[in-house]
mmCIF file of C-alpha atoms and ligand atoms in Angstrom:
data_model
loop_
_atom_site.group_PDB
_atom_site.id
_atom_site.type_symbol
_atom_site.label_atom_id
_atom_site.label_comp_id
_atom_site.label_asym_id
_atom_site.label_seq_id
_atom_site.Cartn_x
_atom_site.Cartn_y
_atom_site.Cartn_z
ATOM 1 C CA MET I 1 -16.947 25.132 -34.365
ATOM 2 C CA LYS I 2 -13.572 26.807 -35.000
ATOM 3 C CA VAL I 3 -10.958 24.716 -33.198
ATOM 4 C CA GLY I 4 -7.328 25.531 -32.404
ATOM 5 C CA ILE I 5 -4.844 22.923 -31.246
ATOM 6 C CA ALA I 6 -1.833 23.565 -29.020
ATOM 7 C CA GLY I 7 0.901 20.935 -29.266
ATOM 8 C CA CYS I 8 -0.444 19.773 -32.655
ATOM 9 C CA ALA I 9 2.630 17.660 -33.487
ATOM 10 C CA GLY I 10 2.602 15.727 -30.205
ATOM 11 C CA ARG I 11 1.087 12.269 -29.706
ATOM 12 C CA MET I 12 -2.262 13.694 -28.542
ATOM 13 C CA GLY I 13 -2.071 16.762 -30.797
ATOM 14 C CA MET I 14 -1.802 14.705 -34.005
ATOM 15 C CA MET I 15 -4.727 12.560 -32.944
ATOM 16 C CA LEU I 16 -6.798 15.705 -32.310
ATOM 17 C CA VAL I 17 -5.914 17.150 -35.713
ATOM 18 C CA ARG I 18 -7.276 13.930 -37.268
ATOM 19 C CA GLN I 19 -10.455 14.086 -35.114
ATOM 20 C CA VAL I 20 -11.118 17.731 -36.028
ATOM 21 C CA ALA I 21 -10.550 17.010 -39.724
ATOM 22 C CA ALA I 22 -13.028 14.116 -39.572
ATOM 23 C CA ALA I 23 -15.770 15.995 -37.643
ATOM 24 C CA PRO I 24 -18.396 17.475 -39.992
ATOM 25 C CA ASN I 25 -19.150 20.521 -37.821
ATOM 26 C CA CYS I 26 -15.505 21.465 -37.013
ATOM 27 C CA THR I 27 -12.806 23.463 -38.749
ATOM 28 C CA LEU I 28 -9.174 23.578 -37.705
ATOM 29 C CA VAL I 29 -8.319 27.292 -37.697
ATOM 30 C CA SER I 30 -4.880 27.263 -36.081
ATOM 31 C CA ALA I 31 -2.282 24.753 -34.943
ATOM 32 C CA VAL I 32 0.590 25.690 -32.671
ATOM 33 C CA GLU I 33 3.873 24.060 -31.690
ATOM 34 C CA ARG I 34 6.759 25.096 -29.459
ATOM 35 C CA PRO I 35 9.265 27.658 -30.776
ATOM 36 C CA ASN I 36 12.098 25.821 -32.632
ATOM 37 C CA SER I 37 9.921 22.803 -33.391
ATOM 38 C CA PRO I 38 11.034 21.292 -36.729
ATOM 39 C CA THR I 39 7.333 21.146 -37.705
ATOM 40 C CA LEU I 40 6.886 24.970 -37.826
ATOM 41 C CA GLY I 41 5.669 26.029 -41.281
ATOM 42 C CA GLN I 42 4.484 22.534 -42.221
ATOM 43 C CA ASP I 43 0.838 21.665 -42.873
ATOM 44 C CA ALA I 44 -0.854 20.397 -39.685
ATOM 45 C CA GLY I 45 -2.749 17.705 -41.611
ATOM 46 C CA LYS I 46 0.392 16.356 -43.273
ATOM 47 C CA VAL I 47 2.230 16.243 -39.940
ATOM 48 C CA ALA I 48 -0.729 14.254 -38.520
ATOM 49 C CA ASN I 49 -0.454 11.815 -41.476
ATOM 50 C CA ILE I 50 -3.660 12.873 -43.241
ATOM 51 C CA ASP I 51 -4.384 15.043 -46.298
ATOM 52 C CA PRO I 52 -3.213 18.683 -46.061
ATOM 53 C CA LEU I 53 -5.685 20.952 -44.226
ATOM 54 C CA GLY I 54 -4.288 24.304 -45.390
ATOM 55 C CA VAL I 55 -3.218 25.240 -41.841
ATOM 56 C CA SER I 56 0.512 25.908 -41.341
ATOM 57 C CA ILE I 57 1.905 25.083 -37.924
ATOM 58 C CA SER I 58 3.076 28.237 -36.134
ATOM 59 C CA ASP I 59 4.388 29.226 -32.723
ATOM 60 C CA ASP I 60 2.024 32.219 -32.450
ATOM 61 C CA ALA I 61 -0.104 31.279 -29.443
ATOM 62 C CA SER I 62 -1.828 34.720 -29.266
ATOM 63 C CA PHE I 63 -3.186 34.229 -32.792
ATOM 64 C CA LEU I 64 -4.351 30.714 -31.840
ATOM 65 C CA PHE I 65 -6.605 32.046 -29.074
ATOM 66 C CA LYS I 66 -7.833 35.018 -31.146
ATOM 67 C CA VAL I 67 -9.153 32.977 -34.090
ATOM 68 C CA ALA I 68 -10.544 29.882 -32.331
ATOM 69 C CA ASP I 69 -13.888 29.414 -30.552
ATOM 70 C CA VAL I 70 -12.177 26.710 -28.540
ATOM 71 C CA VAL I 71 -8.526 25.714 -28.031
ATOM 72 C CA ILE I 72 -7.519 22.189 -27.046
ATOM 73 C CA ASP I 73 -4.188 21.930 -25.231
ATOM 74 C CA PHE I 74 -2.125 18.795 -24.646
ATOM 75 C CA THR I 75 1.383 20.229 -24.137
ATOM 76 C CA THR I 76 3.517 20.920 -21.055
ATOM 77 C CA PRO I 77 2.757 22.647 -17.736
ATOM 78 C CA THR I 78 4.926 25.690 -18.638
ATOM 79 C CA ALA I 79 3.126 26.136 -21.947
ATOM 80 C CA THR I 80 -0.283 25.676 -20.276
ATOM 81 C CA ALA I 81 0.434 28.464 -17.749
ATOM 82 C CA ASN I 82 1.011 30.855 -20.661
ATOM 83 C CA PHE I 83 -1.990 29.621 -22.694
ATOM 84 C CA ALA I 84 -4.372 30.075 -19.745
ATOM 85 C CA LYS I 85 -3.637 33.819 -19.672
ATOM 86 C CA LEU I 86 -4.156 34.088 -23.443
ATOM 87 C CA ALA I 87 -7.465 32.192 -23.186
ATOM 88 C CA ALA I 88 -8.696 34.652 -20.558
ATOM 89 C CA GLU I 89 -7.664 37.672 -22.660
ATOM 90 C CA ALA I 90 -9.277 36.339 -25.855
ATOM 91 C CA ARG I 91 -12.327 34.841 -24.045
ATOM 92 C CA ALA I 92 -11.776 31.611 -26.002
ATOM 93 C CA ALA I 93 -12.995 28.368 -24.455
ATOM 94 C CA TYR I 94 -9.999 26.373 -23.271
ATOM 95 C CA ILE I 95 -9.785 22.580 -22.919
ATOM 96 C CA VAL I 96 -6.769 21.525 -20.825
ATOM 97 C CA GLY I 97 -5.504 17.972 -21.086
ATOM 98 C CA THR I 98 -1.944 18.714 -19.949
ATOM 99 C CA THR I 99 -1.074 16.975 -16.688
ATOM 100 C CA GLY I 100 1.540 17.563 -13.978
ATOM 101 C CA LEU I 101 0.436 21.163 -13.288
ATOM 102 C CA ASP I 102 1.883 22.690 -10.114
ATOM 103 C CA LYS I 103 -0.143 24.799 -7.675
ATOM 104 C CA PRO I 104 0.796 28.206 -9.191
ATOM 105 C CA THR I 105 -0.260 26.991 -12.671
ATOM 106 C CA GLN I 106 -3.465 25.589 -11.213
ATOM 107 C CA ALA I 107 -4.123 29.032 -9.675
ATOM 108 C CA ILE I 108 -3.566 30.691 -13.078
ATOM 109 C CA LEU I 109 -6.163 28.323 -14.584
ATOM 110 C CA SER I 110 -8.689 29.174 -11.859
ATOM 111 C CA GLN I 111 -8.044 32.854 -12.503
ATOM 112 C CA ALA I 112 -8.585 32.390 -16.267
ATOM 113 C CA ALA I 113 -11.863 30.591 -15.527
ATOM 114 C CA ARG I 114 -13.266 33.868 -14.161
ATOM 115 C CA PHE I 115 -13.232 35.189 -17.746
ATOM 116 C CA THR I 116 -13.797 32.171 -19.971
ATOM 117 C CA VAL I 117 -14.833 28.501 -20.005
ATOM 118 C CA VAL I 118 -11.971 26.265 -18.844
ATOM 119 C CA ILE I 119 -12.469 22.504 -18.902
ATOM 120 C CA GLN I 120 -9.674 20.615 -17.216
ATOM 121 C CA ALA I 121 -9.346 16.866 -16.803
ATOM 122 C CA PRO I 122 -6.270 14.767 -16.073
ATOM 123 C CA ASN I 123 -7.977 12.071 -18.096
ATOM 124 C CA MET I 124 -10.627 12.820 -20.700
ATOM 125 C CA SER I 125 -11.862 9.260 -21.235
ATOM 126 C CA VAL I 126 -15.491 8.466 -20.406
ATOM 127 C CA GLY I 127 -14.459 5.153 -18.770
ATOM 128 C CA VAL I 128 -11.908 6.724 -16.432
ATOM 129 C CA ASN I 129 -14.310 9.443 -15.354
ATOM 130 C CA LEU I 130 -16.857 6.783 -14.480
ATOM 131 C CA MET I 131 -14.080 4.976 -12.585
ATOM 132 C CA PHE I 132 -13.517 8.115 -10.442
ATOM 133 C CA SER I 133 -17.090 7.923 -9.173
ATOM 134 C CA LEU I 134 -16.915 4.131 -8.632
ATOM 135 C CA VAL I 135 -13.725 4.558 -6.584
ATOM 136 C CA GLU I 136 -15.221 7.353 -4.483
ATOM 137 C CA ARG I 137 -18.314 5.254 -3.791
ATOM 138 C CA THR I 138 -16.317 2.110 -2.954
ATOM 139 C CA ALA I 139 -14.025 4.022 -0.573
ATOM 140 C CA ARG I 140 -17.052 5.525 1.178
ATOM 141 C CA HIS I 141 -18.616 2.117 1.767
ATOM 142 C CA LEU I 142 -15.504 0.173 2.775
ATOM 143 C CA GLY I 143 -13.786 2.540 5.203
ATOM 144 C CA GLU I 144 -10.310 2.074 6.680
ATOM 145 C CA ALA I 145 -10.554 -1.699 7.164
ATOM 146 C CA PHE I 146 -9.560 -1.884 3.501
ATOM 147 C CA ASP I 147 -6.126 -0.566 2.464
ATOM 148 C CA ILE I 148 -6.125 1.483 -0.734
ATOM 149 C CA GLU I 149 -3.260 1.077 -3.207
ATOM 150 C CA ILE I 150 -3.203 2.663 -6.666
ATOM 151 C CA MET I 151 -1.097 1.129 -9.412
ATOM 152 C CA GLU I 152 -0.406 2.692 -12.800
ATOM 153 C CA ILE I 153 1.682 1.807 -15.852
ATOM 154 C CA HIS I 154 2.456 4.024 -18.852
ATOM 155 C CA HIS I 155 4.791 4.219 -21.861
ATOM 156 C CA ARG I 156 8.474 4.941 -21.327
ATOM 157 C CA GLN I 157 8.280 8.610 -22.468
ATOM 158 C CA LYS I 158 5.868 9.732 -19.737
ATOM 159 C CA VAL I 159 7.488 12.284 -17.433
ATOM 160 C CA ASP I 160 5.023 13.042 -14.608
ATOM 161 C CA CYS I 161 4.706 10.397 -11.916
ATOM 162 C CA PRO I 162 2.371 9.193 -10.493
ATOM 163 C CA SER I 163 0.156 10.006 -13.487
ATOM 164 C CA GLY I 164 -2.413 12.788 -13.198
ATOM 165 C CA THR I 165 -5.095 10.104 -13.435
ATOM 166 C CA ALA I 166 -3.601 8.064 -10.574
ATOM 167 C CA LEU I 167 -3.541 11.195 -8.404
ATOM 168 C CA ALA I 168 -7.151 11.985 -9.342
ATOM 169 C CA LEU I 169 -8.131 8.410 -8.407
ATOM 170 C CA GLY I 170 -6.380 8.957 -5.062
ATOM 171 C CA ARG I 171 -8.332 12.173 -4.551
ATOM 172 C CA ALA I 172 -11.587 10.364 -5.371
ATOM 173 C CA ALA I 173 -10.718 7.672 -2.789
ATOM 174 C CA ALA I 174 -9.838 10.329 -0.182
ATOM 175 C CA THR I 175 -13.119 12.151 -0.838
ATOM 176 C CA GLY I 176 -15.034 8.893 -0.418
ATOM 177 C CA ARG I 177 -13.256 8.220 2.846
ATOM 178 C CA GLY I 178 -13.679 11.781 4.037
ATOM 179 C CA VAL I 179 -9.934 12.394 4.566
ATOM 180 C CA ASP I 180 -7.458 14.963 3.266
ATOM 181 C CA PHE I 181 -5.640 13.562 0.217
ATOM 182 C CA GLU I 182 -2.370 15.470 0.728
ATOM 183 C CA THR I 183 -1.811 14.162 4.261
ATOM 184 C CA HIS I 184 -2.975 10.599 3.542
ATOM 185 C CA SER I 185 -1.244 9.856 0.220
ATOM 186 C CA ARG I 186 2.114 8.155 -0.083
ATOM 187 C CA LYS I 187 4.196 7.233 -3.129
ATOM 188 C CA SER I 188 5.609 3.730 -2.841
ATOM 189 C CA ILE I 189 9.099 5.127 -3.355
ATOM 190 C CA ASP I 190 8.852 6.809 0.080
ATOM 191 C CA ARG I 191 7.875 3.636 1.789
ATOM 192 C CA SER I 192 11.406 2.196 2.142
ATOM 193 C CA ILE I 193 11.420 -0.434 4.841
ATOM 194 C CA GLU I 194 8.741 0.457 7.322
ATOM 195 C CA GLN I 195 5.276 -1.095 7.484
ATOM 196 C CA ARG I 196 2.316 0.420 5.710
ATOM 197 C CA SER I 197 0.367 2.763 7.997
ATOM 198 C CA SER I 198 -3.333 2.291 8.299
ATOM 199 C CA GLY I 199 -5.402 4.836 6.412
ATOM 200 C CA GLU I 200 -2.754 5.699 3.846
ATOM 201 C CA ILE I 201 -3.425 5.817 0.113
ATOM 202 C CA GLY I 202 -0.390 4.323 -1.616
ATOM 203 C CA PHE I 203 0.902 4.608 -5.181
ATOM 204 C CA ALA I 204 2.964 2.276 -7.342
ATOM 205 C CA VAL I 205 4.292 3.435 -10.717
ATOM 206 C CA LEU I 206 5.646 1.389 -13.634
ATOM 207 C CA ARG I 207 6.997 2.693 -16.959
ATOM 208 C CA GLY I 208 7.765 0.835 -20.166
ATOM 209 C CA GLY I 209 7.248 0.296 -23.875
ATOM 210 C CA ASP I 210 4.293 1.952 -25.608
ATOM 211 C CA ILE I 211 1.593 1.245 -22.989
ATOM 212 C CA VAL I 212 -1.118 3.903 -23.369
ATOM 213 C CA GLY I 213 -2.169 3.770 -19.685
ATOM 214 C CA ASP I 214 -3.454 1.227 -17.172
ATOM 215 C CA HIS I 215 -4.821 2.189 -13.730
ATOM 216 C CA THR I 216 -5.917 -0.138 -10.947
ATOM 217 C CA VAL I 217 -7.272 0.854 -7.547
ATOM 218 C CA ILE I 218 -6.957 -2.009 -5.056
ATOM 219 C CA PHE I 219 -9.072 -2.116 -1.910
ATOM 220 C CA ALA I 220 -7.328 -4.831 0.112
ATOM 221 C CA GLY I 221 -9.114 -6.131 3.219
ATOM 222 C CA SER I 222 -8.745 -9.270 5.316
ATOM 223 C CA ASN I 223 -9.622 -12.355 3.276
ATOM 224 C CA GLU I 224 -10.898 -10.370 0.275
ATOM 225 C CA ARG I 225 -10.046 -7.523 -2.050
ATOM 226 C CA ILE I 226 -11.723 -5.432 -4.718
ATOM 227 C CA GLU I 227 -9.809 -4.181 -7.753
ATOM 228 C CA ILE I 228 -11.184 -1.557 -10.111
ATOM 229 C CA THR I 229 -9.178 -1.392 -13.343
ATOM 230 C CA HIS I 230 -9.231 0.745 -16.454
ATOM 231 C CA ARG I 231 -7.021 -0.039 -19.446
ATOM 232 C CA ALA I 232 -6.674 2.439 -22.294
ATOM 233 C CA HIS I 233 -6.119 0.627 -25.610
ATOM 234 C CA SER I 234 -5.686 3.780 -27.676
ATOM 235 C CA ARG I 235 -5.160 7.516 -27.138
ATOM 236 C CA GLU I 236 -8.285 8.006 -29.208
ATOM 237 C CA ILE I 237 -10.403 7.810 -26.021
ATOM 238 C CA PHE I 238 -8.724 10.979 -24.703
ATOM 239 C CA ALA I 239 -9.092 12.798 -28.017
ATOM 240 C CA LEU I 240 -12.787 11.849 -28.257
ATOM 241 C CA GLY I 241 -13.332 13.095 -24.702
ATOM 242 C CA ALA I 242 -11.554 16.371 -25.521
ATOM 243 C CA MET I 243 -13.790 16.805 -28.601
ATOM 244 C CA LYS I 244 -16.899 16.196 -26.448
ATOM 245 C CA ALA I 245 -15.620 18.821 -23.997
ATOM 246 C CA ALA I 246 -15.026 21.277 -26.857
ATOM 247 C CA GLU I 247 -18.601 20.895 -28.135
ATOM 248 C CA TRP I 248 -20.025 21.161 -24.615
ATOM 249 C CA SER I 249 -18.042 24.365 -23.924
ATOM 250 C CA LEU I 250 -19.902 26.430 -26.533
ATOM 251 C CA ASN I 251 -22.228 29.059 -25.012
ATOM 252 C CA LYS I 252 -21.445 28.025 -21.418
ATOM 253 C CA PRO I 253 -20.777 30.753 -18.831
ATOM 254 C CA PRO I 254 -17.167 31.268 -17.668
ATOM 255 C CA GLY I 255 -16.016 28.795 -15.031
ATOM 256 C CA LEU I 256 -13.688 25.905 -14.255
ATOM 257 C CA TYR I 257 -15.390 22.679 -15.332
ATOM 258 C CA SER I 258 -14.472 18.993 -15.261
ATOM 259 C CA MET I 259 -15.394 15.984 -17.381
ATOM 260 C CA ASN I 260 -18.077 15.222 -14.775
ATOM 261 C CA ASP I 261 -19.831 18.378 -15.956
ATOM 262 C CA VAL I 262 -19.321 17.496 -19.620
ATOM 263 C CA LEU I 263 -20.530 13.914 -19.222
ATOM 264 C CA GLY I 264 -23.265 14.736 -16.696
ATOM 265 C CA LEU I 265 -21.899 12.156 -14.245
HETATM 266 P P1 LIG U 1 3.929 14.830 -26.454
HETATM 267 O O1 LIG U 1 5.264 15.135 -25.853
HETATM 268 O O2 LIG U 1 3.845 13.775 -27.513
HETATM 269 O O3 LIG U 1 3.272 16.172 -27.051
HETATM 270 C C1 LIG U 1 3.373 17.437 -26.464
HETATM 271 C C2 LIG U 1 3.532 18.442 -27.603
HETATM 272 O O4 LIG U 1 3.458 19.763 -27.054
HETATM 273 C C3 LIG U 1 4.892 18.314 -28.311
HETATM 274 O O5 LIG U 1 4.718 18.223 -29.717
HETATM 275 C C4 LIG U 1 5.607 19.615 -27.920
HETATM 276 O O6 LIG U 1 6.509 20.084 -28.908
HETATM 277 C C5 LIG U 1 4.409 20.551 -27.750
HETATM 278 N N1 LIG U 1 4.743 21.764 -26.979
HETATM 279 C C6 LIG U 1 5.579 21.882 -25.923
HETATM 280 N N2 LIG U 1 5.659 23.183 -25.536
HETATM 281 C C7 LIG U 1 4.843 23.881 -26.368
HETATM 282 C C8 LIG U 1 4.516 25.260 -26.487
HETATM 283 N N3 LIG U 1 5.052 26.202 -25.687
HETATM 284 N N4 LIG U 1 3.648 25.633 -27.460
HETATM 285 C C9 LIG U 1 3.096 24.706 -28.293
HETATM 286 N N5 LIG U 1 3.396 23.378 -28.245
HETATM 287 C C10 LIG U 1 4.247 22.979 -27.283
HETATM 288 O O7 LIG U 1 2.986 14.473 -25.226
HETATM 289 P P2 LIG U 1 1.526 13.781 -25.223
HETATM 290 O O8 LIG U 1 1.648 12.330 -24.956
HETATM 291 O O9 LIG U 1 0.736 14.248 -26.404
HETATM 292 O O10 LIG U 1 0.934 14.424 -23.875
HETATM 293 C C11 LIG U 1 0.869 15.825 -23.676
HETATM 294 C C12 LIG U 1 0.276 16.111 -22.309
HETATM 295 O O11 LIG U 1 -1.049 15.611 -22.234
HETATM 296 C C13 LIG U 1 1.034 15.442 -21.130
HETATM 297 O O12 LIG U 1 0.962 16.311 -20.016
HETATM 298 C C14 LIG U 1 0.209 14.186 -20.877
HETATM 299 O O13 LIG U 1 0.360 13.690 -19.569
HETATM 300 C C15 LIG U 1 -1.171 14.715 -21.114
HETATM 301 N N6 LIG U 1 -2.194 13.722 -21.457
HETATM 302 C C16 LIG U 1 -3.419 13.933 -20.922
HETATM 303 C C17 LIG U 1 -4.470 13.100 -21.262
HETATM 304 C C18 LIG U 1 -5.845 13.450 -20.749
HETATM 305 O O14 LIG U 1 -6.802 12.700 -21.046
HETATM 306 N N7 LIG U 1 -6.015 14.542 -20.030
HETATM 307 C C19 LIG U 1 -4.259 12.010 -22.104
HETATM 308 C C20 LIG U 1 -2.984 11.812 -22.638
HETATM 309 C C21 LIG U 1 -1.949 12.697 -22.309
#
């Protein structure tokens, strides 16, 4: 499998370079960074703290999509909007880990999926994807007698908030309850001084240190509560999930897929 990595010098990108280098059936064929990145021209392996791989980091995203069977992208929403168009043109499979995508970018991804395989997941870990289905099921069974609050904590550099995973957990809860997520969700910051309304799905966000990512969904009823928690100990779980998605993408028909499809959940 010829793999290309977008954002190869980022936290996730470096981990993916190491995963690709270690996988017996994979070759890194291109590694891309943002224009003006100090890593341009350097060996992608060296930047990821492993032996050189003979692949110089470039900012040529068109080349990336032309030479790879599959491109894995953990970058920024602006970069992802551009990559999606290139994936469609080159018919390269495209694995999108970037979070915080707005509606227009989401529409560009759906459009690209008419021409190539696009696998998008706000969280690529097996455990979190199982958690989505547990949350949906719990919300379906408990109904509105139980208030739903979603709490997440991440490292201090994270920019989107609530996290893409927290929002996906909220959507899973809304699906289980049979309500519209957009009209029933509420960030805690909006809550100011008034009481919690019944039926709302609330969010609480914490940031600090180097925490990889913790998510808890609380179903709080009278006299009892259920909490479903996932704690990521290492970013490796996301990289492993992205690699699984890359392998799964080969020879699939064009379409927009999720980790549920990849994992058969
Ligand atoms: P990071 O800031 O460490 O890395 C992002 C990299 O992308 C940087 O090296 C940056 O220079 C590069 N980049 C920016 N614009 C680019 C462009 N136009 N072309 C090529 N490279 C470009 O961030 P990170 O922690 O690795 O996370 C990246 C994204 O992945 C974020 O949106 C994050 O929320 C998301 N993420 C998703 C999952 C998941 O499982 N889906 C897991 C972890 C992080």
